[in-house]
CSV table of C-alpha atoms and ligand atoms in Angstrom, one decimal:
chain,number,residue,atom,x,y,z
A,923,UNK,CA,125.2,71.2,51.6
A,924,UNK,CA,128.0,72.5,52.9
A,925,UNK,CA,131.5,72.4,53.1
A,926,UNK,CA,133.1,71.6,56.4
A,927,UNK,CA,137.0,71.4,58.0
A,928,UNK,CA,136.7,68.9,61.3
A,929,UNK,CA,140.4,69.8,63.2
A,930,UNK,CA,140.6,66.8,65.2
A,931,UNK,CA,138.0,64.6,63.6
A,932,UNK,CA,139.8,61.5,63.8
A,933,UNK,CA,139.3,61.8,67.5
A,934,UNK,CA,136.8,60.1,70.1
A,935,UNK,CA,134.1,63.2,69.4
A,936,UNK,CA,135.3,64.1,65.7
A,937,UNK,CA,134.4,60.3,64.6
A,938,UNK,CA,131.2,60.6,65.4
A,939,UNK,CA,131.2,64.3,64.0
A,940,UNK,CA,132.3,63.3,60.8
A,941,UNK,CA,129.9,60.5,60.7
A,942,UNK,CA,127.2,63.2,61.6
A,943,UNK,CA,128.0,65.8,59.0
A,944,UNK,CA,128.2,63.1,56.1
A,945,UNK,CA,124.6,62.0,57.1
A,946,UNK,CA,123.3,65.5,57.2
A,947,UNK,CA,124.4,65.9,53.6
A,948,UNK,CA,127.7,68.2,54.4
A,949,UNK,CA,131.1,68.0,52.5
A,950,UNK,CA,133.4,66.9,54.7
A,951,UNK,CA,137.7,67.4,55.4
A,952,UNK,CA,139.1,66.3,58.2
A,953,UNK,CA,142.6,67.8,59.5
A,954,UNK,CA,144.2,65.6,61.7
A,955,UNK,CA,147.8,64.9,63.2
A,956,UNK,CA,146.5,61.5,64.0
A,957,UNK,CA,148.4,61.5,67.5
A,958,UNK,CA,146.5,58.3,68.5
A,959,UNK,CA,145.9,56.8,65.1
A,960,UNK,CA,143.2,57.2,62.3
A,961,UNK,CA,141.0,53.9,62.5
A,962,UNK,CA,137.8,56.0,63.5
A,963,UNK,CA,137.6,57.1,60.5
A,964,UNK,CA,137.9,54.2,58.1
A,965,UNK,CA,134.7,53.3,57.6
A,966,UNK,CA,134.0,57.2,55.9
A,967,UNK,CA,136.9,56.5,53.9
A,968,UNK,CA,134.6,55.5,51.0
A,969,UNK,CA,132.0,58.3,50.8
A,970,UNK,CA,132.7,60.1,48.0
A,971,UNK,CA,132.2,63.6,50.4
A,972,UNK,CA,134.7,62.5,52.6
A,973,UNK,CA,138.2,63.7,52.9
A,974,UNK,CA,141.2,63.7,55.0
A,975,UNK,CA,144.0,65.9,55.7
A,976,UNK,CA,147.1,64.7,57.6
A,977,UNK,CA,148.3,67.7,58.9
A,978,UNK,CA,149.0,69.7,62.1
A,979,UNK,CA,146.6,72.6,63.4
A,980,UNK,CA,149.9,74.7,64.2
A,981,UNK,CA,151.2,74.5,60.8
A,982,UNK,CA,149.9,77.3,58.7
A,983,UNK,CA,151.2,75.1,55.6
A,984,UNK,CA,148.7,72.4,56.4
A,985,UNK,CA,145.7,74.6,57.5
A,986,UNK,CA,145.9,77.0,54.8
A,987,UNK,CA,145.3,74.5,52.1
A,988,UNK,CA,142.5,72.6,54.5
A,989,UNK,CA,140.5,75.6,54.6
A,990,UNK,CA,140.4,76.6,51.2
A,991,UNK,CA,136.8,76.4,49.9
A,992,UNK,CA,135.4,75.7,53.2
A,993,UNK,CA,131.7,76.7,54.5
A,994,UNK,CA,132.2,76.5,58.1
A,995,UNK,CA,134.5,74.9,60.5
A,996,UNK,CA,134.3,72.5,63.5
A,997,UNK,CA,137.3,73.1,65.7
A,998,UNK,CA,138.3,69.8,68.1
A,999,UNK,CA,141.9,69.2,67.7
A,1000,UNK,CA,143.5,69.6,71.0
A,1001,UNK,CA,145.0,67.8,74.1
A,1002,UNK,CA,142.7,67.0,75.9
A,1003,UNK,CA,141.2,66.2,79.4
A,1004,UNK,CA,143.2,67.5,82.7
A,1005,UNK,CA,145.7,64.2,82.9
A,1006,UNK,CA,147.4,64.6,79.2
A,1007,UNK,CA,147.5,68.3,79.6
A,1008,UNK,CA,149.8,68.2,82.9
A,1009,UNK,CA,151.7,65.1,81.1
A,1010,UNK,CA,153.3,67.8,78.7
A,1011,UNK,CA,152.0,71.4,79.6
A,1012,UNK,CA,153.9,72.7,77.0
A,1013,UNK,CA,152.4,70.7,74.4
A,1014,UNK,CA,148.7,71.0,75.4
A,1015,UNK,CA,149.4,75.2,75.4
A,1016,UNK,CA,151.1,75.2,71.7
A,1017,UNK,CA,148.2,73.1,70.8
A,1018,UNK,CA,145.1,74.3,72.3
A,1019,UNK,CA,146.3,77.8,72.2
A,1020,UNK,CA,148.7,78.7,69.4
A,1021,UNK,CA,147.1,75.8,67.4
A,1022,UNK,CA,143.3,77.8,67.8
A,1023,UNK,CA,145.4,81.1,66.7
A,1024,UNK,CA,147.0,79.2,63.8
A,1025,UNK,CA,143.1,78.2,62.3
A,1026,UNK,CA,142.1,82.0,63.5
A,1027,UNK,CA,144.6,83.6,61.0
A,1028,UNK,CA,144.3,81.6,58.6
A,1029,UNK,CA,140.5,81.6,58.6
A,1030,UNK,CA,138.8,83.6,55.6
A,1031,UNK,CA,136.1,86.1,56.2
A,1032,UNK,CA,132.6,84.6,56.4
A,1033,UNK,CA,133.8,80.7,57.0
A,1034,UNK,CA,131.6,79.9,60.2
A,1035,UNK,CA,133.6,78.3,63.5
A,1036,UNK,CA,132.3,76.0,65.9
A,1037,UNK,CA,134.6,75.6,68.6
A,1038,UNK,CA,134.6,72.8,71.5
A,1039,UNK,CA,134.9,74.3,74.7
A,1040,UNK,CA,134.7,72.6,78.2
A,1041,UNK,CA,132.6,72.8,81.3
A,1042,UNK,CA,136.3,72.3,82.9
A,1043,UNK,CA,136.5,76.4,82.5
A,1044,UNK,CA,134.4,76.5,85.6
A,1045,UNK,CA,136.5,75.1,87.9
A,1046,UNK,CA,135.3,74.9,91.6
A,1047,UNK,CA,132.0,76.5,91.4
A,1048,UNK,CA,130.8,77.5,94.9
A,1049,UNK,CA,127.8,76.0,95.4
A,1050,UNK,CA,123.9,76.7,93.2
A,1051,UNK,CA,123.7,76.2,89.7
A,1052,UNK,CA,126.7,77.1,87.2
A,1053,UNK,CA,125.4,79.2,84.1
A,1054,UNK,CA,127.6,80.8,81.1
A,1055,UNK,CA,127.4,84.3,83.4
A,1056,UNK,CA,129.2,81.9,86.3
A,1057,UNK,CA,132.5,83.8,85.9
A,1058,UNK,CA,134.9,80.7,84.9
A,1059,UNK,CA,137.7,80.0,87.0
A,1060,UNK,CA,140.0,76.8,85.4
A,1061,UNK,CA,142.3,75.3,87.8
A,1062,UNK,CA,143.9,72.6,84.8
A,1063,UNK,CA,146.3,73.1,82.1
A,1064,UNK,CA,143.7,71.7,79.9
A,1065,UNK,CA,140.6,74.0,81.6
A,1066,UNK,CA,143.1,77.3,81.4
A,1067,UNK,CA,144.6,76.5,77.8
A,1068,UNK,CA,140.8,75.7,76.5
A,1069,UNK,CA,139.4,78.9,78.5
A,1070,UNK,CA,142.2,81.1,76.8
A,1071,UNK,CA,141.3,79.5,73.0
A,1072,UNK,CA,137.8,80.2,73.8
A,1073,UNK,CA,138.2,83.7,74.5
A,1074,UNK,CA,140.1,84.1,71.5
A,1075,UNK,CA,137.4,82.5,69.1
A,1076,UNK,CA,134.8,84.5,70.4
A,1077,UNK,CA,136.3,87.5,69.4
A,1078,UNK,CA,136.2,86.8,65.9
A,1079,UNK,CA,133.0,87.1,63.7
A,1080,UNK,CA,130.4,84.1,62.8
A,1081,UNK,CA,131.7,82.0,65.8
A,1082,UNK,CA,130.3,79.9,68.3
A,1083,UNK,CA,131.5,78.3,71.4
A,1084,UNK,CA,130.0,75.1,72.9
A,1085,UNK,CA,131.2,74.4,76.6
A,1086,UNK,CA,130.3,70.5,76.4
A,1087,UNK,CA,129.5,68.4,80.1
A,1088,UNK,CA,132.1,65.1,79.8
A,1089,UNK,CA,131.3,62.7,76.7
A,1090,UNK,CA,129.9,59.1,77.3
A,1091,UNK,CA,129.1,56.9,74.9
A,1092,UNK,CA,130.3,54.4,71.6
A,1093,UNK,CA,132.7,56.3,69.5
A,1094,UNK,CA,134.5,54.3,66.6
A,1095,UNK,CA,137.6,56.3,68.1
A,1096,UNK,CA,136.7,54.9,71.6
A,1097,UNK,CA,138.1,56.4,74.9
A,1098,UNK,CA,137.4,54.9,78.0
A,1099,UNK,CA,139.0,56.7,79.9
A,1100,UNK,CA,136.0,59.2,80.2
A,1101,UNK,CA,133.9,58.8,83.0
A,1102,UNK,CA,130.7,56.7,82.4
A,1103,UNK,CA,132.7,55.1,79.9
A,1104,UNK,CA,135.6,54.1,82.3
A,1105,UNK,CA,133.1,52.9,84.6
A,1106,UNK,CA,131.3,50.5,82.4
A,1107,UNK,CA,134.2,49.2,81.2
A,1108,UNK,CA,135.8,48.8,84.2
A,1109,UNK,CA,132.6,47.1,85.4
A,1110,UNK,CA,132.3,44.7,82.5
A,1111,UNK,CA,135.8,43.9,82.1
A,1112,UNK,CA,137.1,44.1,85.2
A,1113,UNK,CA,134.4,43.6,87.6
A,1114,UNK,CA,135.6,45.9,89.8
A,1115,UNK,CA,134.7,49.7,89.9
A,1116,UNK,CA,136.2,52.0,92.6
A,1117,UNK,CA,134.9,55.4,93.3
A,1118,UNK,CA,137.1,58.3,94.6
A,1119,UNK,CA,134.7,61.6,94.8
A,1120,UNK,CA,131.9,59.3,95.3
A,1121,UNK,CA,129.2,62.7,95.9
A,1122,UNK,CA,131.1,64.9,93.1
A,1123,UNK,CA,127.9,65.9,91.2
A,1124,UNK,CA,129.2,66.1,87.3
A,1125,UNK,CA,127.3,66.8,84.1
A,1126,UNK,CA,127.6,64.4,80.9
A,1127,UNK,CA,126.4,64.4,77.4
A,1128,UNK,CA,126.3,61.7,74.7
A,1129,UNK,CA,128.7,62.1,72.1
A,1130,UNK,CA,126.0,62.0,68.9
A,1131,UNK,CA,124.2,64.4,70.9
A,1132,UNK,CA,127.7,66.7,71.0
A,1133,UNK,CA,127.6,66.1,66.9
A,1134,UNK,CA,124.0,67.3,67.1
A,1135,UNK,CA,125.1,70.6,69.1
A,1136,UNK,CA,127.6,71.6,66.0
A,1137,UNK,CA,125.2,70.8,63.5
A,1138,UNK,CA,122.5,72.8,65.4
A,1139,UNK,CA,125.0,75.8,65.9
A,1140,UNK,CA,125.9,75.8,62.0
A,1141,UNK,CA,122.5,76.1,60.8
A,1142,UNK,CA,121.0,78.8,64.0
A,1143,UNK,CA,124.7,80.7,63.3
A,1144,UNK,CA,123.4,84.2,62.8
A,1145,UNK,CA,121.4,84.1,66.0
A,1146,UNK,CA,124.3,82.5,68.1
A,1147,UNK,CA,127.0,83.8,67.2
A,1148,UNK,CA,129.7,86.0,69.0
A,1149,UNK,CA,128.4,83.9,71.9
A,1150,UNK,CA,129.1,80.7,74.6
A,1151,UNK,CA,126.3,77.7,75.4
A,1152,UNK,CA,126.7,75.7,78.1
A,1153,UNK,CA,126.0,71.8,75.7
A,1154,UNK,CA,124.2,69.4,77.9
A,1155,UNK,CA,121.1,68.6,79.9
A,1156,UNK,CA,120.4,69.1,83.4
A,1157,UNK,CA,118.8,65.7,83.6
A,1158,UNK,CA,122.0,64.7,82.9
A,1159,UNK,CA,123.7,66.3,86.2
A,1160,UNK,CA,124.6,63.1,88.3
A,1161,UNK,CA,126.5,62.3,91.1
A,1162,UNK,CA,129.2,59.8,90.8
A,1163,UNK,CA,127.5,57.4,92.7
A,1164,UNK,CA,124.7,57.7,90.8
A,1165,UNK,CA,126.4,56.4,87.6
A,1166,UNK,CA,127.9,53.7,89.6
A,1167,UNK,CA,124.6,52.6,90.4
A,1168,UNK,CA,122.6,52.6,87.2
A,1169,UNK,CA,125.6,50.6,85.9
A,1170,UNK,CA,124.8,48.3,88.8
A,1171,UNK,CA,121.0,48.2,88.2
A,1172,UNK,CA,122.0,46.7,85.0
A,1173,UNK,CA,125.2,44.6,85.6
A,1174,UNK,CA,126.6,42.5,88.0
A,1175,UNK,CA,129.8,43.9,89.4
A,1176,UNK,CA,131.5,44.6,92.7
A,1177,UNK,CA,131.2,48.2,93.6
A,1178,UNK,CA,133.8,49.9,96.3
A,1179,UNK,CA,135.3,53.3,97.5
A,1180,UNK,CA,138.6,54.5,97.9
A,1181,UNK,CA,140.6,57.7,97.8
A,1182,UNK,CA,142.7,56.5,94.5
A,1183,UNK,CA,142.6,59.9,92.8
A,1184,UNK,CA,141.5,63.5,92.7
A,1185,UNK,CA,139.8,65.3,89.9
A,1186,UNK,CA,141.7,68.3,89.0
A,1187,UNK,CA,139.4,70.3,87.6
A,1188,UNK,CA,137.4,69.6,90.8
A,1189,UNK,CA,134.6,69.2,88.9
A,1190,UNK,CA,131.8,69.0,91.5
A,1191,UNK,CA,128.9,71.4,90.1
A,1192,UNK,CA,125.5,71.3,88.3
A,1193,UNK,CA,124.9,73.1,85.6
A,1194,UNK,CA,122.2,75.4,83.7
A,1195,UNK,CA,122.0,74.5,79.9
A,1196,UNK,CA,118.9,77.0,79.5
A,1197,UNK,CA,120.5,79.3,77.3
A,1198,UNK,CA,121.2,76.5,74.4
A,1199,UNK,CA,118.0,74.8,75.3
A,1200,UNK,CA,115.9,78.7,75.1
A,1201,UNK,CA,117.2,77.7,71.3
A,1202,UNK,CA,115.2,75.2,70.4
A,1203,UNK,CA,118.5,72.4,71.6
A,1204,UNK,CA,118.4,69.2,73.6
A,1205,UNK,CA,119.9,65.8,74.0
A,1206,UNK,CA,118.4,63.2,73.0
A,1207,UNK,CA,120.3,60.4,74.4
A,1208,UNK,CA,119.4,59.6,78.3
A,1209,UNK,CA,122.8,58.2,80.5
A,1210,UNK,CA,120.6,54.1,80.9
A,1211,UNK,CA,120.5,54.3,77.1
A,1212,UNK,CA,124.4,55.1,77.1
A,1213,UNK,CA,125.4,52.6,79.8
A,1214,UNK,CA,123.2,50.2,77.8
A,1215,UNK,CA,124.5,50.5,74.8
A,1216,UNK,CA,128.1,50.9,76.8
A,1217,UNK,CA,127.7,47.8,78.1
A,1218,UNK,CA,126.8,46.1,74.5
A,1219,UNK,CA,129.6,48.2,73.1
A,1220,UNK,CA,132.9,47.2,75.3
A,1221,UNK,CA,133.1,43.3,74.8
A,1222,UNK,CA,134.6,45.1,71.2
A,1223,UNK,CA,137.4,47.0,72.7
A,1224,UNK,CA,140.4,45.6,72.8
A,1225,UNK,CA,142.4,45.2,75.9
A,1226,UNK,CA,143.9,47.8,77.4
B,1645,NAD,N1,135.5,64.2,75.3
B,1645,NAD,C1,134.9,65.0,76.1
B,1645,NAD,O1,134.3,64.6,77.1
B,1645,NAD,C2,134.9,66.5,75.8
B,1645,NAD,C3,134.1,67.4,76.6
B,1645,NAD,C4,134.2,68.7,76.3
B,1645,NAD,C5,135.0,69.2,75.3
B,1645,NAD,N2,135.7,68.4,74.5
B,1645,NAD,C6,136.5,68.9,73.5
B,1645,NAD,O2,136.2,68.2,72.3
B,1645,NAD,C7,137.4,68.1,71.5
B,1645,NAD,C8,137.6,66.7,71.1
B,1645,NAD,O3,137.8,65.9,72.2
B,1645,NAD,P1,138.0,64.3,72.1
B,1645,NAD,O4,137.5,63.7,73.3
B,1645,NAD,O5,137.6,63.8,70.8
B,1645,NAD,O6,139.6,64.2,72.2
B,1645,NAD,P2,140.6,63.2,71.4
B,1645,NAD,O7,141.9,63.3,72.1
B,1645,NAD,O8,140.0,61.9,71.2
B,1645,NAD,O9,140.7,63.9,70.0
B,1645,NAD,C9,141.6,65.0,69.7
B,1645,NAD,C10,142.0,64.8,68.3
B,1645,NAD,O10,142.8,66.0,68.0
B,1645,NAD,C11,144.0,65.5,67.3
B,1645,NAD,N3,145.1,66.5,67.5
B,1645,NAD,C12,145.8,66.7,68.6
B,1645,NAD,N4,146.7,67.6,68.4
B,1645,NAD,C13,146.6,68.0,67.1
B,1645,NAD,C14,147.3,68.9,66.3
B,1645,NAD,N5,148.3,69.6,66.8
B,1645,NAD,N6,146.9,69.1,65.0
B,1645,NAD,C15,145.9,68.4,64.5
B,1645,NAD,N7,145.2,67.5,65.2
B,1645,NAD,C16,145.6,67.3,66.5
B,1645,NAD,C17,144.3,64.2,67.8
B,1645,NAD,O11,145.1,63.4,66.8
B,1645,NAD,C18,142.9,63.6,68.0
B,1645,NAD,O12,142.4,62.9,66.8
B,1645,NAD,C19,138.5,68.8,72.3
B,1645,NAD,O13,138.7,70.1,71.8
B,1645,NAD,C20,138.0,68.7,73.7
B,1645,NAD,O14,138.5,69.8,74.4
B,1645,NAD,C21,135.7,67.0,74.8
C-alpha cells in the first residue's frame, strides 16, 4: 500500500483515478481547488483511506502539508484542453506551469511523480506515425504550458510522464465536452451530430485505462523513470468520421457536416504507443465498448 497525493483528483480523469488507487489498496489525498465542484468524489468520501485536501497547487501553504508522508504523486490539476486555456492564458500558464513548479519544490526526495501530459505537445505532425522522438511542436496555450510542465518534471528524479490520446468514457466528474463523449451525447440528446474536421485522424483512450497507466507507472517506476510514453493504443487511432459512425451503427441520429470550428491543436495525427506497450502496457477498453456504455451513461447527465 501506498501513500498517494492526486492534484486535480476531483476532476473528469482524477475521479476515476482516485476510485482506481482505492481499489488497488493505495492511501489516497486528493488536492483540489475544486474550480468545477467536488461531486466526483463523494461516493469515496466514506472509505476510510480516502482524503481530501481543498487547496490550490500554486500555494506552497496547501501543498506542503498535502505531501507530507506521501509515497508517490499523481499530478492532474491543470486547465485544461485548448478552449479554457485561450479563455484565460494567464491563468492556464500560472496553473499548469508555476503550479507543476510549486509541487516540484516542495516535493521531498524519493516521493515518485506521475505526471499527465498530452498528445496536444505534438502539434501538426507532418504526415507517418508520431512517436515520443517526433520532436513536439504545441501550437495551444494548453499544448505549450503542458509541454513546458513536462519538461520540467522530467528533469527531476523518480518521475514519469504520460502523454495521454483524448479521454472518452463515464467519469462521476463527467465532461462531455471531450470528443467521443460530446458526440454521443450530442447524438442521444440532441439527435443531431455535426462534424467539422470530418478526416482529422485523432487517438483516444478510456479514462479507467488512463488510471491503469499511473498505476502501471508507480509500480514499473525504476525502469521508467526520467522518461515520456506516449498512453494509448493504436487501435484506437480513428478518424472523426469513424466515431461518428460507430455511434451511428448503434444509435439512431442524424449525422451532418459543416465547417463550425477548428481544432487548435490541429490534431490530425496517428500515433506510436510502442514504447509504453514494449512495457508490458495496454488498454483494455475498445472505443464500441465506450460509446456503449456512453450511450447507457448520458440519459444521467443533467442538461447542459
Ligand atoms: N481529459 C483528457 O482527455 C486528457 C488527455 C490528456 C491529458 N489530460 C490531462 O489530465 C489531467 C486531468 O484532466 P481532466 O480532463 O480531468 O481535467 P478537469 O478539468 O476535469 O480536471 C482538472 C482538475 O484540476 C483542478 N484544478 C485546476 N486548477 C487547480 C489549481 N490551481 N489547484 C488545484 N487544483 C486545480 C480542477 O478543480 C479539476 O478538478 C490534466 O493535467 C490534463 O492535461 C487529460
Amino acid at each position: 500500500m501506498a501513500n498517494v497525493l492526486i492534484t486535480g483528483g476531483a476532476g473528469y480523469v482524477g475521479a476515476v483515478v482516485s476510485g482506481a488507487f482505492l481499489d488497488a489498496g493505495h492511501r489516497v489525498t486528493v488536492l483540489d481547488s475544486l474550480v468545477d465542484g467536488g461531486y466526483g468524489l463523494l461516493g469515496y468520501v466514506p472509505h476510510e483511506r480516502f482524503r481530501f485536501l481543498p487547496g490550490d497547487v500554486r500555494d506552497a501553504r496547501a501543498v506542503g502539508p498535502a505531501l507530507a508522508g506521501q509515497d508517490a504523486i499523481v499530478h492532474l490539476a491543470a486547465v485544461v484542453g485548448f478552449g479554457a486555456c485561450n479563455a484565460d492564458p494567464f491563468r492556464a500558464t500560472s496553473v499548469n506551469v508555476d503550479g507543476t513548479r510549486c509541487l516540484l519544490d516542495a516535493r521531498h526526495p524519493g516521493q515518485a511523480l506521475l505526471y499527465a501530459s498530452t498528445g496536444s505537445v505534438y502539434g501538426a505532425v507532418p504526415g507517418g506515425l508520431c512517436h515520443e522522438g517526433t520532436e513536439p511542436a504545441p501550437l495551444s496555450v494548453y499544448g505549450r504550458t503542458k509541454l513546458t510542465a513536462e519538461r520540467m518534471v522530467l528533469q527531476t528524479r523518480d518521475a514519469v510522464a504520460f502523454r495521454f490520446a483524448t479521454a472518452f468514457g463515464m467519469s462521476p466528474r463527467m465532461r462531455t465536452d471531450l470528443l467521443v463523449n460530446d458526440f454521443v451525447y450530442s447524438a442521444k440528446r440532441r439527435g443531431v451530430i455535426v462534424v467539422y474536421e470530418r478526416a482529422s485522424r485523432r487517438t483516444f483512450i478510456h479514462v479507467r485505462d488512463m488510471a491503469r497507466a499511473f498505476l502501471f507507472g508507480l509500480e514499473h517506476l525504476a525502469g521508467m523513470a526520467g522518461e515520456v510514453y506516449n498512453a494509448g493504443a493504436e487501435r484506437l487511432n480513428l478518424t472523426k468520421d469513424e466515431i461518428a459512425h460507430l455511434i451511428l451503427a448503434r444509435h439512431p441520429f442524424f449525422l451532418t457536416y459543416g465547417p463550425i470550428g477548428i481544432d487548435e491543436d490541429r490534431r490530425d495525427y496517428q500515433v506510436s504507443y510502442a514504447k509504453l506497450q514494449g512495457l508490458g502496457y495496454d488498454t483494455t477498453v475498445e472505443i464500441e465498448q465506450g460509446i456503449d456504455e456512453l450511450l447507457r451513461g448520458v440519459d444521467l447527465l443533467p442538461p447542459p
